[in-house]
Amino acid sequence: MSKSFLAILLLLSIALFSTEGCYYDNEEDLFGADSSCDTTNVTYAGDVAPIIINRCYVCHETGADGGGIVLSGYTNTKIWVDNGRLIGSIKHAAGFSPMPKSASKMPNCEINTIEAWIRNGAPDN
Ligand code: HEC
């Protein structure tokens, strides 16, 4: 087996691997709102708070210094819901600081869950 044959094999597998990476990204974009994402009956305590605790508390819990913005608990979170900054930032909309900061956008299902909750009036349930 020649060296160049091995090199070609190596290049081919790299090429294959990177196309698969693209495929995966596209799929995530296109089918992010997948059927396994249930956004009916979304509640603050059961659905929204766990996402915010998991993704945002590292910078926005009481005592953390994320731009002086606190997202601990319903009352604090509701301020940023009502002024429109929370949804704008997690959807990476123009004019908002994209959140979570310095990380990729959250999975669509998590964004859709928060959006559905806000559309229902962001109740404290
Ligand atoms: C790594 C730290 C970090 C994480 C994680 C993070 N934030 Fe932030 N966030 C900041 C900092 C710092 C600011 C203030 C400076 C800025 O806007 O970039 C900020 C600003 C904001 C703002 C105001 C944005 C605006 O345009 O006015 C909102 C709303 C917000 N964050 C929500 C969130 C939410 C919701 C999450 C979780 C999904 C989150 N952040 C995760 C650090 C973070």
PDB file of C-alpha atoms and ligand atoms in Angstrom:
ATOM      1  CA  MET A   1       0.000   0.000   0.000  1.00  0.00           C
ATOM      2  CA  SER A   2       1.553   3.260  -1.097  1.00  0.00           C
ATOM      3  CA  LYS A   3       1.868   6.356   0.984  1.00  0.00           C
ATOM      4  CA  SER A   4      -0.238   8.399  -1.427  1.00  0.00           C
ATOM      5  CA  PHE A   5      -3.043   5.851  -1.281  1.00  0.00           C
ATOM      6  CA  LEU A   6      -3.078   6.174   2.478  1.00  0.00           C
ATOM      7  CA  ALA A   7      -3.070   9.957   2.167  1.00  0.00           C
ATOM      8  CA  ILE A   8      -6.054   9.833  -0.169  1.00  0.00           C
ATOM      9  CA  LEU A   9      -7.900   7.532   2.215  1.00  0.00           C
ATOM     10  CA  LEU A  10      -7.199   9.939   5.038  1.00  0.00           C
ATOM     11  CA  LEU A  11      -8.419  12.940   3.018  1.00  0.00           C
ATOM     12  CA  LEU A  12     -11.548  11.069   1.999  1.00  0.00           C
ATOM     13  CA  SER A  13     -12.432  10.204   5.558  1.00  0.00           C
ATOM     14  CA  ILE A  14     -11.853  13.786   6.661  1.00  0.00           C
ATOM     15  CA  ALA A  15     -14.072  15.011   3.809  1.00  0.00           C
ATOM     16  CA  LEU A  16     -16.772  12.516   4.722  1.00  0.00           C
ATOM     17  CA  PHE A  17     -16.587  13.417   8.358  1.00  0.00           C
ATOM     18  CA  SER A  18     -16.928  17.137   7.720  1.00  0.00           C
ATOM     19  CA  THR A  19     -19.888  16.755   5.361  1.00  0.00           C
ATOM     20  CA  GLU A  20     -21.630  14.740   8.004  1.00  0.00           C
ATOM     21  CA  GLY A  21     -20.990  17.580  10.403  1.00  0.00           C
ATOM     22  CA  CYS A  22     -22.714  19.986   8.011  1.00  0.00           C
ATOM     23  CA  TYR A  23     -25.579  17.609   7.558  1.00  0.00           C
ATOM     24  CA  TYR A  24     -26.118  17.421  11.252  1.00  0.00           C
ATOM     25  CA  ASP A  25     -26.113  21.218  11.645  1.00  0.00           C
ATOM     26  CA  ASN A  26     -28.616  21.673   8.846  1.00  0.00           C
ATOM     27  CA  GLU A  27     -30.838  19.015  10.234  1.00  0.00           C
ATOM     28  CA  GLU A  28     -30.841  20.693  13.587  1.00  0.00           C
ATOM     29  CA  ASP A  29     -31.834  24.012  12.000  1.00  0.00           C
ATOM     30  CA  LEU A  30     -34.508  22.539   9.793  1.00  0.00           C
ATOM     31  CA  PHE A  31     -36.051  20.094  12.181  1.00  0.00           C
ATOM     32  CA  GLY A  32     -35.351  21.870  15.435  1.00  0.00           C
ATOM     33  CA  ALA A  33     -39.048  22.247  16.084  1.00  0.00           C
ATOM     34  CA  ASP A  34     -39.273  18.473  16.124  1.00  0.00           C
ATOM     35  CA  SER A  35     -42.378  16.582  17.069  1.00  0.00           C
ATOM     36  CA  SER A  36     -40.815  15.423  20.319  1.00  0.00           C
ATOM     37  CA  CYS A  37     -40.831  19.044  21.489  1.00  0.00           C
ATOM     38  CA  ASP A  38     -44.092  19.446  23.392  1.00  0.00           C
ATOM     39  CA  THR A  39     -44.910  23.097  23.974  1.00  0.00           C
ATOM     40  CA  THR A  40     -48.486  22.590  25.182  1.00  0.00           C
ATOM     41  CA  ASN A  41     -49.218  23.327  28.833  1.00  0.00           C
ATOM     42  CA  VAL A  42     -45.828  24.882  29.451  1.00  0.00           C
ATOM     43  CA  THR A  43     -45.411  26.049  33.043  1.00  0.00           C
ATOM     44  CA  TYR A  44     -42.881  28.328  34.668  1.00  0.00           C
ATOM     45  CA  ALA A  45     -41.942  25.919  37.454  1.00  0.00           C
ATOM     46  CA  GLY A  46     -41.973  22.734  35.395  1.00  0.00           C
ATOM     47  CA  ASP A  47     -40.486  23.884  32.100  1.00  0.00           C
ATOM     48  CA  VAL A  48     -39.123  27.423  31.999  1.00  0.00           C
ATOM     49  CA  ALA A  49     -37.295  27.667  35.324  1.00  0.00           C
ATOM     50  CA  PRO A  50     -35.249  24.474  34.746  1.00  0.00           C
ATOM     51  CA  ILE A  51     -34.012  25.864  31.396  1.00  0.00           C
ATOM     52  CA  ILE A  52     -33.050  29.204  32.927  1.00  0.00           C
ATOM     53  CA  ILE A  53     -31.380  27.546  35.915  1.00  0.00           C
ATOM     54  CA  ASN A  54     -29.422  25.276  33.599  1.00  0.00           C
ATOM     55  CA  ARG A  55     -28.434  27.849  30.954  1.00  0.00           C
ATOM     56  CA  CYS A  56     -28.457  31.245  32.617  1.00  0.00           C
ATOM     57  CA  TYR A  57     -27.865  30.994  36.365  1.00  0.00           C
ATOM     58  CA  VAL A  58     -24.112  30.725  35.938  1.00  0.00           C
ATOM     59  CA  CYS A  59     -24.228  34.451  35.085  1.00  0.00           C
ATOM     60  CA  HIS A  60     -27.672  35.677  36.155  1.00  0.00           C
ATOM     61  CA  GLU A  61     -28.356  34.093  39.515  1.00  0.00           C
ATOM     62  CA  THR A  62     -28.633  36.513  42.460  1.00  0.00           C
ATOM     63  CA  GLY A  63     -25.041  37.469  43.252  1.00  0.00           C
ATOM     64  CA  ALA A  64     -23.691  36.665  39.801  1.00  0.00           C
ATOM     65  CA  ASP A  65     -22.651  39.749  37.884  1.00  0.00           C
ATOM     66  CA  GLY A  66     -24.181  39.219  34.436  1.00  0.00           C
ATOM     67  CA  GLY A  67     -24.633  42.876  33.582  1.00  0.00           C
ATOM     68  CA  GLY A  68     -26.568  43.406  36.814  1.00  0.00           C
ATOM     69  CA  ILE A  69     -29.346  41.248  35.377  1.00  0.00           C
ATOM     70  CA  VAL A  70     -30.874  38.756  37.804  1.00  0.00           C
ATOM     71  CA  LEU A  71     -33.069  35.938  36.547  1.00  0.00           C
ATOM     72  CA  SER A  72     -33.535  34.070  39.828  1.00  0.00           C
ATOM     73  CA  GLY A  73     -37.174  33.205  40.386  1.00  0.00           C
ATOM     74  CA  TYR A  74     -40.350  34.223  38.649  1.00  0.00           C
ATOM     75  CA  THR A  75     -40.552  37.894  39.661  1.00  0.00           C
ATOM     76  CA  ASN A  76     -37.037  38.719  38.468  1.00  0.00           C
ATOM     77  CA  THR A  77     -37.468  36.784  35.247  1.00  0.00           C
ATOM     78  CA  LYS A  78     -40.809  38.437  34.493  1.00  0.00           C
ATOM     79  CA  ILE A  79     -39.155  41.874  34.345  1.00  0.00           C
ATOM     80  CA  TRP A  80     -37.006  40.709  31.417  1.00  0.00           C
ATOM     81  CA  VAL A  81     -39.950  38.983  29.804  1.00  0.00           C
ATOM     82  CA  ASP A  82     -42.113  42.091  29.979  1.00  0.00           C
ATOM     83  CA  ASN A  83     -39.498  44.421  28.523  1.00  0.00           C
ATOM     84  CA  GLY A  84     -38.945  41.993  25.631  1.00  0.00           C
ATOM     85  CA  ARG A  85     -35.201  41.606  26.242  1.00  0.00           C
ATOM     86  CA  LEU A  86     -35.301  37.946  27.268  1.00  0.00           C
ATOM     87  CA  ILE A  87     -36.957  36.576  24.145  1.00  0.00           C
ATOM     88  CA  GLY A  88     -34.947  38.903  21.893  1.00  0.00           C
ATOM     89  CA  SER A  89     -31.681  37.798  23.419  1.00  0.00           C
ATOM     90  CA  ILE A  90     -32.318  34.029  23.358  1.00  0.00           C
ATOM     91  CA  LYS A  91     -33.558  34.204  19.748  1.00  0.00           C
ATOM     92  CA  HIS A  92     -30.446  36.205  18.817  1.00  0.00           C
ATOM     93  CA  ALA A  93     -32.683  38.878  17.321  1.00  0.00           C
ATOM     94  CA  ALA A  94     -31.139  42.071  15.953  1.00  0.00           C
ATOM     95  CA  GLY A  95     -30.729  44.786  18.566  1.00  0.00           C
ATOM     96  CA  PHE A  96     -30.332  42.381  21.491  1.00  0.00           C
ATOM     97  CA  SER A  97     -27.286  40.977  23.175  1.00  0.00           C
ATOM     98  CA  PRO A  98     -27.258  37.264  22.167  1.00  0.00           C
ATOM     99  CA  MET A  99     -27.728  34.855  25.079  1.00  0.00           C
ATOM    100  CA  PRO A 100     -26.437  32.604  26.514  1.00  0.00           C
ATOM    101  CA  LYS A 101     -23.439  34.904  26.222  1.00  0.00           C
ATOM    102  CA  SER A 102     -20.395  33.538  24.369  1.00  0.00           C
ATOM    103  CA  ALA A 103     -22.176  30.259  23.701  1.00  0.00           C
ATOM    104  CA  SER A 104     -24.217  28.866  20.861  1.00  0.00           C
ATOM    105  CA  LYS A 105     -27.927  29.432  20.648  1.00  0.00           C
ATOM    106  CA  MET A 106     -29.982  27.160  22.863  1.00  0.00           C
ATOM    107  CA  PRO A 107     -31.676  24.157  21.232  1.00  0.00           C
ATOM    108  CA  ASN A 108     -34.833  25.217  19.383  1.00  0.00           C
ATOM    109  CA  CYS A 109     -37.017  23.175  21.685  1.00  0.00           C
ATOM    110  CA  GLU A 110     -35.885  25.206  24.698  1.00  0.00           C
ATOM    111  CA  ILE A 111     -36.415  28.500  22.862  1.00  0.00           C
ATOM    112  CA  ASN A 112     -39.834  27.349  21.656  1.00  0.00           C
ATOM    113  CA  THR A 113     -40.788  26.297  25.174  1.00  0.00           C
ATOM    114  CA  ILE A 114     -39.980  29.740  26.584  1.00  0.00           C
ATOM    115  CA  GLU A 115     -41.695  31.437  23.652  1.00  0.00           C
ATOM    116  CA  ALA A 116     -44.864  29.369  24.138  1.00  0.00           C
ATOM    117  CA  TRP A 117     -44.900  30.293  27.821  1.00  0.00           C
ATOM    118  CA  ILE A 118     -44.548  33.996  27.010  1.00  0.00           C
ATOM    119  CA  ARG A 119     -47.283  33.751  24.373  1.00  0.00           C
ATOM    120  CA  ASN A 120     -49.577  32.347  27.071  1.00  0.00           C
ATOM    121  CA  GLY A 121     -48.941  35.457  29.153  1.00  0.00           C
ATOM    122  CA  ALA A 122     -45.921  34.115  31.081  1.00  0.00           C
ATOM    123  CA  PRO A 123     -47.976  32.857  34.037  1.00  0.00           C
ATOM    124  CA  ASP A 124     -46.463  31.996  37.418  1.00  0.00           C
ATOM    125  CA  ASN A 125     -47.590  28.400  37.500  1.00  0.00           C
TER     126      ASN A 125
HETATM  127  C1  HEC B   1     -21.538  33.626  30.427  1.00  0.00           C
HETATM  128  C2  HEC B   1     -22.404  34.533  31.134  1.00  0.00           C
HETATM  129  C3  HEC B   1     -23.845  34.647  30.680  1.00  0.00           C
HETATM  130  C4  HEC B   1     -24.745  33.629  30.411  1.00  0.00           C
HETATM  131  C5  HEC B   1     -24.521  32.126  30.461  1.00  0.00           C
HETATM  132  C6  HEC B   1     -25.985  34.283  30.103  1.00  0.00           C
HETATM  133  N1  HEC B   1     -25.836  35.640  30.155  1.00  0.00           N
HETATM  134 FE1  HEC B   1     -27.268  37.029  29.791  1.00  0.00          FE
HETATM  135  N2  HEC B   1     -25.909  38.513  29.992  1.00  0.00           N
HETATM  136  C7  HEC B   1     -24.601  38.362  30.429  1.00  0.00           C
HETATM  137  C8  HEC B   1     -23.973  39.678  30.522  1.00  0.00           C
HETATM  138  C9  HEC B   1     -22.538  39.929  30.984  1.00  0.00           C
HETATM  139  C10 HEC B   1     -24.940  40.631  30.110  1.00  0.00           C
HETATM  140  C11 HEC B   1     -24.795  42.148  30.019  1.00  0.00           C
HETATM  141  C12 HEC B   1     -23.898  42.527  28.889  1.00  0.00           C
HETATM  142  C13 HEC B   1     -24.463  42.140  27.565  1.00  0.00           C
HETATM  143  O1  HEC B   1     -25.639  42.473  27.285  1.00  0.00           O
HETATM  144  O2  HEC B   1     -23.768  41.475  26.821  1.00  0.00           O
HETATM  145  C14 HEC B   1     -26.139  39.863  29.785  1.00  0.00           C
HETATM  146  C15 HEC B   1     -27.307  40.430  29.317  1.00  0.00           C
HETATM  147  C16 HEC B   1     -28.515  39.757  29.231  1.00  0.00           C
HETATM  148  C17 HEC B   1     -29.777  40.357  28.870  1.00  0.00           C
HETATM  149  C18 HEC B   1     -29.988  41.792  28.408  1.00  0.00           C
HETATM  150  C19 HEC B   1     -29.763  41.740  26.898  1.00  0.00           C
HETATM  151  C20 HEC B   1     -30.153  42.982  26.177  1.00  0.00           C
HETATM  152  O3  HEC B   1     -30.019  42.978  24.935  1.00  0.00           O
HETATM  153  O4  HEC B   1     -30.590  43.918  26.810  1.00  0.00           O
HETATM  154  C21 HEC B   1     -30.728  39.395  28.946  1.00  0.00           C
HETATM  155  C22 HEC B   1     -32.212  39.533  28.699  1.00  0.00           C
HETATM  156  C23 HEC B   1     -30.049  38.169  29.315  1.00  0.00           C
HETATM  157  N3  HEC B   1     -28.713  38.425  29.483  1.00  0.00           N
HETATM  158  C24 HEC B   1     -30.670  36.955  29.434  1.00  0.00           C
HETATM  159  C25 HEC B   1     -29.992  35.749  29.520  1.00  0.00           C
HETATM  160  C26 HEC B   1     -30.645  34.467  29.437  1.00  0.00           C
HETATM  161  C27 HEC B   1     -32.138  34.243  29.294  1.00  0.00           C
HETATM  162  C28 HEC B   1     -29.663  33.524  29.547  1.00  0.00           C
HETATM  163  C29 HEC B   1     -29.813  32.041  29.487  1.00  0.00           C
HETATM  164  C30 HEC B   1     -30.452  31.508  28.322  1.00  0.00           C
HETATM  165  C31 HEC B   1     -28.395  34.221  29.677  1.00  0.00           C
HETATM  166  N4  HEC B   1     -28.635  35.572  29.656  1.00  0.00           N
HETATM  167  C32 HEC B   1     -27.160  33.606  29.805  1.00  0.00           C
HETATM  168  C33 HEC B   1     -23.983  37.162  30.708  1.00  0.00           C
HETATM  169  C34 HEC B   1     -24.540  35.897  30.511  1.00  0.00           C
END
